[in-house]
Tab-separated table of C-alpha atoms in Angstrom:
chain	number	residue	atom	x	y	z
A	1	UNK	CA	103.670	92.861	74.396
A	2	UNK	CA	100.128	91.576	74.926
A	3	UNK	CA	98.020	89.348	72.755
A	4	UNK	CA	98.440	89.506	68.960
A	5	UNK	CA	94.825	90.593	68.690
A	6	UNK	CA	95.804	93.848	70.374
A	7	UNK	CA	99.044	94.543	68.581
A	8	UNK	CA	97.912	98.058	67.753
A	9	UNK	CA	98.404	101.072	69.934
A	10	UNK	CA	95.457	102.148	72.062
A	11	UNK	CA	96.929	105.621	72.442
A	12	UNK	CA	96.496	107.346	69.092
A	13	UNK	CA	96.413	110.921	67.835
A	14	UNK	CA	93.133	112.796	67.783
A	15	UNK	CA	92.392	115.049	64.764
A	16	UNK	CA	93.703	118.049	66.734
A	17	UNK	CA	97.023	116.297	67.280
A	18	UNK	CA	96.552	115.400	70.934
A	19	UNK	CA	97.189	112.061	72.579
A	20	UNK	CA	93.980	111.964	74.549
A	21	UNK	CA	94.761	108.804	76.522
A	22	UNK	CA	97.740	110.614	78.040
A	23	UNK	CA	95.568	113.608	78.882
A	24	UNK	CA	93.069	111.317	80.584
A	25	UNK	CA	95.916	109.706	82.488
A	26	UNK	CA	96.943	113.169	83.716
A	27	UNK	CA	93.361	113.724	84.844
A	28	UNK	CA	93.598	110.518	86.833
A	29	UNK	CA	96.774	111.847	88.441
A	30	UNK	CA	95.066	115.150	89.195
A	31	UNK	CA	92.391	113.387	91.196
A	32	UNK	CA	94.933	111.473	93.261
A	33	UNK	CA	96.129	112.413	96.746
A	34	UNK	CA	98.471	115.396	96.967
A	35	UNK	CA	102.186	114.786	97.074
A	36	UNK	CA	105.119	117.190	96.867
A	37	UNK	CA	108.891	117.458	96.905
A	38	UNK	CA	111.413	120.146	97.834
A	39	UNK	CA	115.105	120.249	96.979
A	40	UNK	CA	117.171	121.860	99.714
A	41	UNK	CA	120.807	122.900	99.572
A	42	UNK	CA	121.850	119.785	101.477
A	43	UNK	CA	119.160	117.250	100.697
A	44	UNK	CA	115.686	116.502	99.327
A	45	UNK	CA	112.341	115.916	101.025
A	46	UNK	CA	109.264	114.251	99.502
A	47	UNK	CA	105.917	113.981	101.229
A	48	UNK	CA	102.391	112.794	100.574
A	49	UNK	CA	98.971	112.549	102.119
A	50	UNK	CA	98.123	109.053	103.225
A	51	UNK	CA	94.339	109.036	103.388
A	52	UNK	CA	93.047	105.507	103.793
A	53	UNK	CA	89.525	104.459	102.801
A	54	UNK	CA	88.521	103.412	106.334
A	55	UNK	CA	89.794	103.349	109.913
A	56	UNK	CA	89.656	99.593	109.600
A	57	UNK	CA	92.670	99.649	107.295
A	58	UNK	CA	95.930	98.808	109.051
A	59	UNK	CA	97.979	101.902	108.177
A	60	UNK	CA	101.225	100.122	109.043
A	61	UNK	CA	100.667	97.837	106.058
A	62	UNK	CA	100.637	100.764	103.632
A	63	UNK	CA	103.755	102.622	102.581
A	64	UNK	CA	103.379	105.063	99.704
A	65	UNK	CA	106.948	106.379	99.671
A	66	UNK	CA	109.296	103.690	98.367
A	67	UNK	CA	113.067	103.290	98.196
A	68	UNK	CA	114.440	102.557	94.724
A	69	UNK	CA	118.103	102.393	95.738
A	70	UNK	CA	119.730	103.283	99.061
A	71	UNK	CA	120.158	106.845	97.793
A	72	UNK	CA	117.009	107.311	95.686
A	73	UNK	CA	113.384	107.416	96.864
A	74	UNK	CA	110.080	107.934	95.077
A	75	UNK	CA	106.533	109.067	95.815
A	76	UNK	CA	103.528	109.038	93.487
A	77	UNK	CA	100.171	110.675	92.919
A	78	UNK	CA	97.468	108.754	91.119
A	79	UNK	CA	96.798	105.032	90.869
A	80	UNK	CA	98.624	103.044	93.516
A	81	UNK	CA	98.692	99.715	91.653
A	82	UNK	CA	100.336	101.341	88.611
A	83	UNK	CA	103.045	102.842	90.828
A	84	UNK	CA	103.983	99.390	92.130
A	85	UNK	CA	104.789	98.245	88.607
A	86	UNK	CA	107.088	101.237	88.043
A	87	UNK	CA	108.813	100.822	91.403
A	88	UNK	CA	109.539	97.185	90.649
A	89	UNK	CA	110.913	97.916	87.165
A	90	UNK	CA	113.031	100.825	88.411
A	91	UNK	CA	114.555	98.778	91.198
A	92	UNK	CA	115.494	96.086	88.731
A	93	UNK	CA	117.037	98.588	86.316
A	94	UNK	CA	119.103	100.064	89.148
A	95	UNK	CA	120.389	96.614	90.047
A	96	UNK	CA	121.236	95.806	86.452
A	97	UNK	CA	123.194	99.065	86.173
A	98	UNK	CA	125.126	98.199	89.312
A	99	UNK	CA	125.891	94.732	88.053
A	100	UNK	CA	127.314	96.126	84.838
A	101	UNK	CA	129.234	99.158	86.129
A	102	UNK	CA	129.799	98.303	89.808
A	103	UNK	CA	128.607	101.805	90.686
A	104	UNK	CA	125.295	103.061	92.052
A	105	UNK	CA	123.105	104.348	89.248
A	106	UNK	CA	123.084	108.175	88.922
A	107	UNK	CA	119.691	109.736	89.637
A	108	UNK	CA	119.255	111.170	86.127
A	109	UNK	CA	119.849	107.807	84.517
A	110	UNK	CA	117.332	105.988	86.710
A	111	UNK	CA	114.775	108.701	86.034
A	112	UNK	CA	115.413	108.435	82.312
A	113	UNK	CA	114.946	104.661	82.311
A	114	UNK	CA	111.731	104.899	84.317
A	115	UNK	CA	110.445	107.585	81.977
A	116	UNK	CA	111.268	105.344	79.021
A	117	UNK	CA	109.089	102.594	80.483
A	118	UNK	CA	106.245	105.040	80.913
A	119	UNK	CA	106.628	106.257	77.331
A	120	UNK	CA	106.615	102.685	76.030
A	121	UNK	CA	103.194	102.155	77.554
A	122	UNK	CA	101.884	105.106	75.565
A	123	UNK	CA	102.972	103.575	72.301
A	124	UNK	CA	103.007	99.790	72.620
A	125	UNK	CA	100.111	97.600	71.542
A	126	UNK	CA	97.268	96.667	73.816
A	127	UNK	CA	98.250	98.718	76.865
A	128	UNK	CA	97.173	101.974	78.449
A	129	UNK	CA	99.448	104.680	79.895
A	130	UNK	CA	100.313	104.621	83.600
A	131	UNK	CA	97.909	106.628	85.748
A	132	UNK	CA	100.666	108.032	88.000
A	133	UNK	CA	103.127	110.871	88.173
A	134	UNK	CA	106.281	110.199	90.153
A	135	UNK	CA	108.505	112.458	92.220
A	136	UNK	CA	111.995	110.966	92.413
A	137	UNK	CA	114.330	112.272	95.117
A	138	UNK	CA	117.997	111.329	95.152
A	139	UNK	CA	121.466	112.366	96.219
A	140	UNK	CA	124.499	111.399	94.143
A	141	UNK	CA	127.808	112.940	93.036
A	142	UNK	CA	125.874	115.771	91.364
A	143	UNK	CA	124.263	116.651	94.684
A	144	UNK	CA	120.609	116.581	95.768
A	145	UNK	CA	118.125	116.159	92.894
A	146	UNK	CA	114.340	116.124	92.475
A	147	UNK	CA	112.656	114.901	89.293
A	148	UNK	CA	109.021	114.666	88.284
A	149	UNK	CA	107.997	112.009	85.724
A	150	UNK	CA	104.594	112.189	84.025
A	151	UNK	CA	102.424	109.502	82.371
A	152	UNK	CA	103.645	110.682	78.967
A	153	UNK	CA	107.193	109.779	79.901
A	154	UNK	CA	108.437	113.367	80.035
A	155	UNK	CA	110.538	114.333	83.047
A	156	UNK	CA	111.901	117.568	84.459
A	157	UNK	CA	114.189	118.497	87.295
A	158	UNK	CA	112.484	120.675	89.906
A	159	UNK	CA	113.524	122.841	92.827
A	160	UNK	CA	110.112	122.161	94.319
A	161	UNK	CA	106.995	120.574	92.877
A	162	UNK	CA	103.581	119.224	93.778
A	163	UNK	CA	101.118	116.808	92.156
A	164	UNK	CA	97.613	115.547	92.723
A	165	UNK	CA	94.438	117.156	93.985
A	166	UNK	CA	95.712	120.370	95.487
A	167	UNK	CA	98.452	121.019	92.946
A	168	UNK	CA	97.777	124.694	92.093
A	169	UNK	CA	97.494	125.904	95.709
A	170	UNK	CA	100.455	123.800	96.740
A	171	UNK	CA	102.624	125.132	93.905
A	172	UNK	CA	101.770	128.783	94.673
A	173	UNK	CA	102.587	128.161	98.327
A	174	UNK	CA	105.903	126.585	97.393
A	175	UNK	CA	106.755	129.405	94.979
A	176	UNK	CA	106.356	131.912	97.796
A	177	UNK	CA	108.295	129.938	100.369
A	178	UNK	CA	111.121	128.423	98.357
A	179	UNK	CA	114.663	129.790	98.710
A	180	UNK	CA	117.810	128.340	97.165
A	181	UNK	CA	119.674	128.440	100.489
A	182	UNK	CA	116.987	126.402	102.277
A	183	UNK	CA	118.320	123.582	104.408
A	184	UNK	CA	116.784	120.147	104.801
A	185	UNK	CA	115.032	120.802	108.122
A	186	UNK	CA	113.428	123.988	106.772
A	187	UNK	CA	112.407	122.078	103.680
A	188	UNK	CA	110.654	119.452	105.807
A	189	UNK	CA	108.769	122.176	107.678
A	190	UNK	CA	107.775	123.854	104.449
A	191	UNK	CA	106.619	120.518	103.061
A	192	UNK	CA	104.436	119.941	106.106
A	193	UNK	CA	102.960	123.443	105.924
A	194	UNK	CA	102.194	122.960	102.242
A	195	UNK	CA	100.425	119.673	102.912
A	196	UNK	CA	98.521	121.265	105.783
A	197	UNK	CA	97.164	123.963	103.431
A	198	UNK	CA	94.942	121.625	101.504
A	199	UNK	CA	94.480	118.956	104.143
A	200	UNK	CA	90.930	117.918	104.992
A	201	UNK	CA	90.701	116.921	108.607
A	202	UNK	CA	93.314	116.655	111.329
A	203	UNK	CA	96.862	116.153	110.092
A	204	UNK	CA	98.899	113.612	112.083
A	205	UNK	CA	101.870	111.283	111.817
A	206	UNK	CA	99.509	108.552	110.673
A	207	UNK	CA	97.921	110.248	107.685
A	208	UNK	CA	100.970	111.746	105.999
A	209	UNK	CA	104.250	110.202	104.929
A	210	UNK	CA	107.616	111.969	104.653
A	211	UNK	CA	110.828	110.739	103.045
A	212	UNK	CA	114.180	112.540	103.288
A	213	UNK	CA	117.692	112.187	101.962
A	214	UNK	CA	120.582	114.273	103.261
A	215	UNK	CA	124.345	114.523	102.958
A	216	UNK	CA	124.656	110.965	104.234
A	217	UNK	CA	123.038	109.871	100.921
A	218	UNK	CA	120.734	107.413	102.639
A	219	UNK	CA	117.064	107.696	101.698
A	220	UNK	CA	114.822	107.269	104.701
A	221	UNK	CA	111.071	107.228	105.264
A	222	UNK	CA	110.319	108.925	108.591
A	223	UNK	CA	108.414	106.892	111.174
A	224	UNK	CA	105.017	108.205	112.350
A	225	UNK	CA	106.551	109.402	115.624
A	226	UNK	CA	109.320	111.305	113.836
A	227	UNK	CA	106.645	112.934	111.666
A	228	UNK	CA	104.716	113.869	114.823
A	229	UNK	CA	107.832	115.602	116.190
A	230	UNK	CA	108.097	117.739	113.051
A	231	UNK	CA	104.359	118.455	113.193
A	232	UNK	CA	104.612	119.731	116.734
A	233	UNK	CA	107.492	122.022	115.823
A	234	UNK	CA	105.419	123.384	112.967
A	235	UNK	CA	102.518	124.279	115.280
B	1	UNK	CA	88.404	100.783	65.253
B	2	UNK	CA	87.864	104.417	66.299
B	3	UNK	CA	90.091	105.224	69.223
B	4	UNK	CA	90.582	109.004	69.178
B	5	UNK	CA	88.719	110.067	72.289
B	6	UNK	CA	88.035	106.626	73.678
B	7	UNK	CA	85.481	106.348	70.871
B	8	UNK	CA	83.169	104.519	73.220
B	9	UNK	CA	85.838	101.872	73.810
B	10	UNK	CA	86.733	103.268	77.202
B	11	UNK	CA	83.796	101.256	78.444
B	12	UNK	CA	84.825	98.027	76.743
B	13	UNK	CA	88.510	97.722	77.546
B	14	UNK	CA	90.671	99.216	80.261
B	15	UNK	CA	91.717	102.507	78.709
B	16	UNK	CA	91.180	105.864	80.381
B	17	UNK	CA	87.884	107.722	80.108
B	18	UNK	CA	87.998	111.522	79.677
B	19	UNK	CA	87.619	111.924	83.435
B	20	UNK	CA	90.663	109.763	84.010
B	21	UNK	CA	88.659	106.735	85.161
B	22	UNK	CA	88.847	103.096	84.168
B	23	UNK	CA	85.262	102.036	83.509
B	24	UNK	CA	86.060	98.355	83.111
B	25	UNK	CA	87.578	98.286	86.588
B	26	UNK	CA	84.548	100.078	88.024
B	27	UNK	CA	82.247	97.586	86.308
B	28	UNK	CA	84.292	94.741	87.794
B	29	UNK	CA	83.555	96.193	91.252
B	30	UNK	CA	79.850	96.262	90.347
B	31	UNK	CA	80.048	92.603	89.341
B	32	UNK	CA	81.341	91.790	92.826
B	33	UNK	CA	78.381	93.589	94.382
B	34	UNK	CA	75.901	92.031	91.994
B	35	UNK	CA	76.865	88.523	93.082
B	36	UNK	CA	74.535	89.174	95.998
B	37	UNK	CA	76.785	87.713	98.677
B	38	UNK	CA	78.409	89.640	101.526
B	39	UNK	CA	81.619	88.582	103.258
B	40	UNK	CA	83.240	89.807	106.449
B	41	UNK	CA	86.760	89.448	107.824
B	42	UNK	CA	87.933	90.318	111.355
B	43	UNK	CA	91.438	90.251	112.812
B	44	UNK	CA	91.833	89.570	116.518
B	45	UNK	CA	94.782	89.537	118.860
B	46	UNK	CA	95.920	86.048	117.902
B	47	UNK	CA	93.495	84.876	115.242
B	48	UNK	CA	91.748	85.924	112.027
B	49	UNK	CA	88.235	84.939	111.015
B	50	UNK	CA	86.364	85.281	107.700
B	51	UNK	CA	82.673	84.655	107.175
B	52	UNK	CA	80.558	84.526	104.042
B	53	UNK	CA	77.037	83.612	103.033
B	54	UNK	CA	76.553	80.218	101.464
B	55	UNK	CA	73.891	80.626	98.794
B	56	UNK	CA	72.924	77.343	97.165
B	57	UNK	CA	70.668	78.395	94.290
B	58	UNK	CA	69.260	74.968	93.516
B	59	UNK	CA	68.171	72.232	95.937
B	60	UNK	CA	69.569	69.613	93.595
B	61	UNK	CA	73.084	71.021	93.905
B	62	UNK	CA	75.609	69.193	96.050
B	63	UNK	CA	76.044	71.712	98.864
B	64	UNK	CA	79.546	70.608	99.690
B	65	UNK	CA	80.740	71.683	96.256
B	66	UNK	CA	79.410	75.221	96.683
B	67	UNK	CA	82.173	77.089	98.405
B	68	UNK	CA	83.959	80.431	98.258
B	69	UNK	CA	86.472	79.639	100.956
B	70	UNK	CA	89.688	78.054	99.701
B	71	UNK	CA	92.884	76.908	101.395
B	72	UNK	CA	95.853	78.125	99.353
B	73	UNK	CA	98.443	76.370	101.475
B	74	UNK	CA	98.121	74.694	104.833
B	75	UNK	CA	98.655	78.100	106.447
B	76	UNK	CA	96.981	80.550	104.076
B	77	UNK	CA	93.285	80.892	103.292
B	78	UNK	CA	91.477	82.879	100.622
B	79	UNK	CA	87.865	84.015	100.718
B	80	UNK	CA	86.567	85.058	97.304
B	81	UNK	CA	83.570	87.354	96.830
B	82	UNK	CA	82.133	87.848	93.367
B	83	UNK	CA	82.119	85.706	90.235
B	84	UNK	CA	82.756	82.095	91.249
B	85	UNK	CA	84.458	81.106	88.022
B	86	UNK	CA	86.926	84.000	88.276
B	87	UNK	CA	87.500	83.040	91.907
B	88	UNK	CA	88.444	79.495	91.032
B	89	UNK	CA	90.951	80.556	88.431
B	90	UNK	CA	92.526	82.995	90.871
B	91	UNK	CA	92.721	80.325	93.555
B	92	UNK	CA	94.352	77.885	91.153
B	93	UNK	CA	97.032	80.392	90.196
B	94	UNK	CA	97.561	81.431	93.807
B	95	UNK	CA	98.031	77.825	94.906
B	96	UNK	CA	100.582	77.311	92.170
B	97	UNK	CA	102.452	80.469	93.082
B	98	UNK	CA	102.514	79.647	96.794
B	99	UNK	CA	103.820	76.152	96.125
B	100	UNK	CA	106.546	77.465	93.819
B	101	UNK	CA	107.518	80.052	96.428
B	102	UNK	CA	107.936	77.325	99.036
B	103	UNK	CA	110.036	75.276	96.624
B	104	UNK	CA	112.169	78.187	95.421
B	105	UNK	CA	112.895	79.912	98.711
B	106	UNK	CA	112.547	77.138	101.257
B	107	UNK	CA	109.984	78.840	103.504
B	108	UNK	CA	106.238	79.386	103.437
B	109	UNK	CA	104.885	82.295	101.409
B	110	UNK	CA	103.931	85.072	103.874
B	111	UNK	CA	100.416	86.566	103.778
B	112	UNK	CA	101.410	89.972	102.499
B	113	UNK	CA	103.588	88.497	99.738
B	114	UNK	CA	100.645	86.469	98.429
B	115	UNK	CA	98.341	89.477	98.688
B	116	UNK	CA	100.850	91.603	96.775
B	117	UNK	CA	101.205	88.938	94.090
B	118	UNK	CA	97.434	88.760	93.585
B	119	UNK	CA	97.172	92.547	93.526
B	120	UNK	CA	100.002	92.886	90.997
B	121	UNK	CA	98.328	90.321	88.756
B	122	UNK	CA	95.058	92.252	89.006
B	123	UNK	CA	96.913	95.442	88.064
B	124	UNK	CA	98.184	93.815	84.860
B	125	UNK	CA	94.585	93.129	83.821
B	126	UNK	CA	93.761	96.805	84.328
B	127	UNK	CA	96.549	97.920	82.055
B	128	UNK	CA	96.569	95.376	79.249
B	129	UNK	CA	93.605	95.314	76.878
B	130	UNK	CA	93.723	91.611	76.106
B	131	UNK	CA	92.476	90.473	79.530
B	132	UNK	CA	89.568	91.870	81.508
B	133	UNK	CA	89.873	92.458	85.255
B	134	UNK	CA	88.617	89.569	87.419
B	135	UNK	CA	85.265	90.155	89.113
B	136	UNK	CA	86.587	89.009	92.486
B	137	UNK	CA	87.537	90.649	95.774
B	138	UNK	CA	89.889	88.322	97.631
B	139	UNK	CA	90.476	88.294	101.380
B	140	UNK	CA	93.692	86.545	102.377
B	141	UNK	CA	94.281	85.395	105.928
B	142	UNK	CA	97.198	83.839	107.727
B	143	UNK	CA	99.632	84.188	110.623
B	144	UNK	CA	102.816	86.084	109.832
B	145	UNK	CA	105.943	84.978	111.695
B	146	UNK	CA	106.854	88.480	112.743
B	147	UNK	CA	103.659	90.492	112.528
B	148	UNK	CA	101.163	87.972	113.881
B	149	UNK	CA	97.636	87.525	112.506
B	150	UNK	CA	97.139	89.268	109.134
B	151	UNK	CA	94.071	89.966	107.015
B	152	UNK	CA	94.555	91.426	103.527
B	153	UNK	CA	91.968	92.423	100.957
B	154	UNK	CA	92.759	92.571	97.215
B	155	UNK	CA	90.371	94.117	94.698
B	156	UNK	CA	89.972	94.195	90.879
B	157	UNK	CA	91.800	97.537	90.676
B	158	UNK	CA	94.991	96.016	92.051
B	159	UNK	CA	94.781	97.702	95.462
B	160	UNK	CA	95.665	95.733	98.527
B	161	UNK	CA	95.709	96.754	102.169
B	162	UNK	CA	96.079	95.037	105.514
B	163	UNK	CA	92.908	95.316	107.564
B	164	UNK	CA	91.849	95.122	111.172
B	165	UNK	CA	88.410	94.240	109.843
B	166	UNK	CA	86.782	94.524	106.448
B	167	UNK	CA	83.944	93.497	104.213
B	168	UNK	CA	83.170	92.833	100.557
B	169	UNK	CA	80.138	92.170	98.385
B	170	UNK	CA	76.532	93.342	98.272
B	171	UNK	CA	76.304	94.957	101.717
B	172	UNK	CA	79.910	96.005	101.968
B	173	UNK	CA	79.354	99.579	103.090
B	174	UNK	CA	76.839	98.728	105.806
B	175	UNK	CA	79.148	96.063	107.143
B	176	UNK	CA	82.108	98.435	107.201
B	177	UNK	CA	80.041	101.010	109.141
B	178	UNK	CA	79.114	98.319	111.673
B	179	UNK	CA	82.717	97.134	111.995
B	180	UNK	CA	84.128	100.662	112.300
B	181	UNK	CA	81.995	101.175	115.397
B	182	UNK	CA	83.114	97.881	116.898
B	183	UNK	CA	86.799	98.390	116.173
B	184	UNK	CA	86.923	102.074	117.062
B	185	UNK	CA	89.086	101.754	120.128
B	186	UNK	CA	91.418	99.133	118.693
B	187	UNK	CA	90.060	96.245	120.731
B	188	UNK	CA	92.131	93.086	120.974
B	189	UNK	CA	89.645	90.320	120.413
B	190	UNK	CA	90.147	86.771	121.669
B	191	UNK	CA	89.459	83.940	119.256
B	192	UNK	CA	85.818	83.567	120.347
B	193	UNK	CA	85.237	87.322	120.196
B	194	UNK	CA	86.796	87.496	116.734
B	195	UNK	CA	84.549	84.791	115.319
B	196	UNK	CA	81.455	86.136	117.037
B	197	UNK	CA	82.097	89.698	115.881
B	198	UNK	CA	82.411	88.471	112.304
B	199	UNK	CA	79.264	86.360	112.413
B	200	UNK	CA	77.152	88.919	114.250
B	201	UNK	CA	78.303	91.632	111.821
B	202	UNK	CA	76.973	89.531	108.966
B	203	UNK	CA	73.717	88.862	110.815
B	204	UNK	CA	73.197	92.496	111.651
B	205	UNK	CA	73.892	93.699	108.126
B	206	UNK	CA	71.688	91.125	106.431
B	207	UNK	CA	69.133	91.360	109.211
B	208	UNK	CA	68.571	87.673	109.535
B	209	UNK	CA	69.661	84.897	111.843
B	210	UNK	CA	71.522	82.116	110.148
B	211	UNK	CA	71.531	78.383	110.383
B	212	UNK	CA	74.959	76.852	110.471
B	213	UNK	CA	74.529	75.494	106.943
B	214	UNK	CA	73.901	78.939	105.488
B	215	UNK	CA	77.303	80.419	106.208
B	216	UNK	CA	80.924	79.447	105.709
B	217	UNK	CA	83.522	80.319	108.327
B	218	UNK	CA	87.289	80.124	107.954
B	219	UNK	CA	89.816	80.774	110.730
B	220	UNK	CA	93.511	80.812	111.361
B	221	UNK	CA	94.913	80.907	114.898
B	222	UNK	CA	98.338	81.783	116.217
B	223	UNK	CA	98.584	78.645	118.342
B	224	UNK	CA	98.594	76.221	115.406
B	225	UNK	CA	98.874	78.565	112.375
B	226	UNK	CA	96.785	76.234	110.217
B	227	UNK	CA	93.941	77.560	108.054
B	228	UNK	CA	90.744	75.739	108.970
B	229	UNK	CA	87.235	75.765	107.608
B	230	UNK	CA	84.858	75.355	110.537
B	231	UNK	CA	82.415	72.438	110.490
B	232	UNK	CA	78.676	73.016	110.850
B	233	UNK	CA	78.837	71.859	114.496
B	234	UNK	CA	81.570	74.353	115.327
B	235	UNK	CA	79.603	77.112	113.592
B	236	UNK	CA	76.514	76.103	115.594
B	237	UNK	CA	78.436	76.549	118.853
B	238	UNK	CA	79.330	80.095	117.919
B	239	UNK	CA	75.793	80.887	116.763
B	240	UNK	CA	74.407	79.636	120.062
B	241	UNK	CA	76.939	81.689	121.982
B	242	UNK	CA	75.912	84.796	120.063
B	243	UNK	CA	72.177	84.327	120.665
B	244	UNK	CA	72.793	83.636	124.364
B	245	UNK	CA	74.920	86.705	124.629
B	246	UNK	CA	72.214	88.979	123.209
């Protein structure tokens, strides 16, 4: 990968045994816009702030939450351009799995393959780690699942998680509110309330994005008007 | 090569700094500003217009060869702000990609697909050490079959967004402030209003009145969909209209 001149790894151990490039990548994630996910008993919701640099930006041209397969969606915190690379690779891996096994890829396997890509960029020559953490939400035969993947390539399954700027407040909020019996609608409300906690300015259907997957196993990004409806209920 | 904590190399190649920043990408943005040229793009109801300063540094230069406004296909235009050499290489690759797209898929490359391709290429340069990011901000304009007039801006970091209006270069922030006021209530500009807003934004921000030979203007209109660079006479008409209006 890369030019032969750079066939050495840029991510190397410091004397104290840390991989500092990965730590810096996590710092980059920590300064990204807040995103979160909640696993309900009958589905998963992921949500993110969508703060654009100017009112001149056409917000309809920007979609942060992406579909990887019809039953798996993903949101990121950190560097947008890096997330596009991962989304593209993951989609391709899902298709290749389907071509080989004629079955939709299970959520854990797609997460593992994506995490492998991220790990490769911490070890290969001439490249830097990805500056994003991903929240992957899916529904397959094992039920609703939520995974977080970090720049190091490590991944964990979560009942609820948050990433980005407001992570500590968001996580405490989620810890208080989360219940195992929560249903998808409650989860969406909780997600909105969590985002509202750290939100600077007026929250609206245009500056947040919400993606849900329920028993129907179809991942869907809510339209701004659907988000507005949920926001009004949460008032 | 010491690499433990960046070892000073976080400023030379695109690896993370301790604060999680990519200095090389930030320096690329500075290079765009340092070029000393400001560009503006405005999207109207059925047209898109981009304007940039035409700085000819030497009287002996052939003015017609000094340009930052490039047709990529008959229907797509690209305005580059920043390092001219980087711009030309980007344009060359974009033209190739658009032509291959047309050949491979049998229809013209849409605006957002080209913008995404440029942005993805820029992202690769921010992640691989062997190539530096390009010191160019590209504005792509065209008419999309379904969405109508489109204006996209791609930067060295690999970001790309659709814009109602935008700016790049030395006086980018001032221009954006000016445009935000003009576009606040989502106006739907006609073709003439679009062009005049773009030109007068540039005049206001640089605080000088231009001659037609000192700016370049590119437009694309819904009625014919073709990307056109305006001639000096056409630019003169718009300049006169602006000064009469004021």
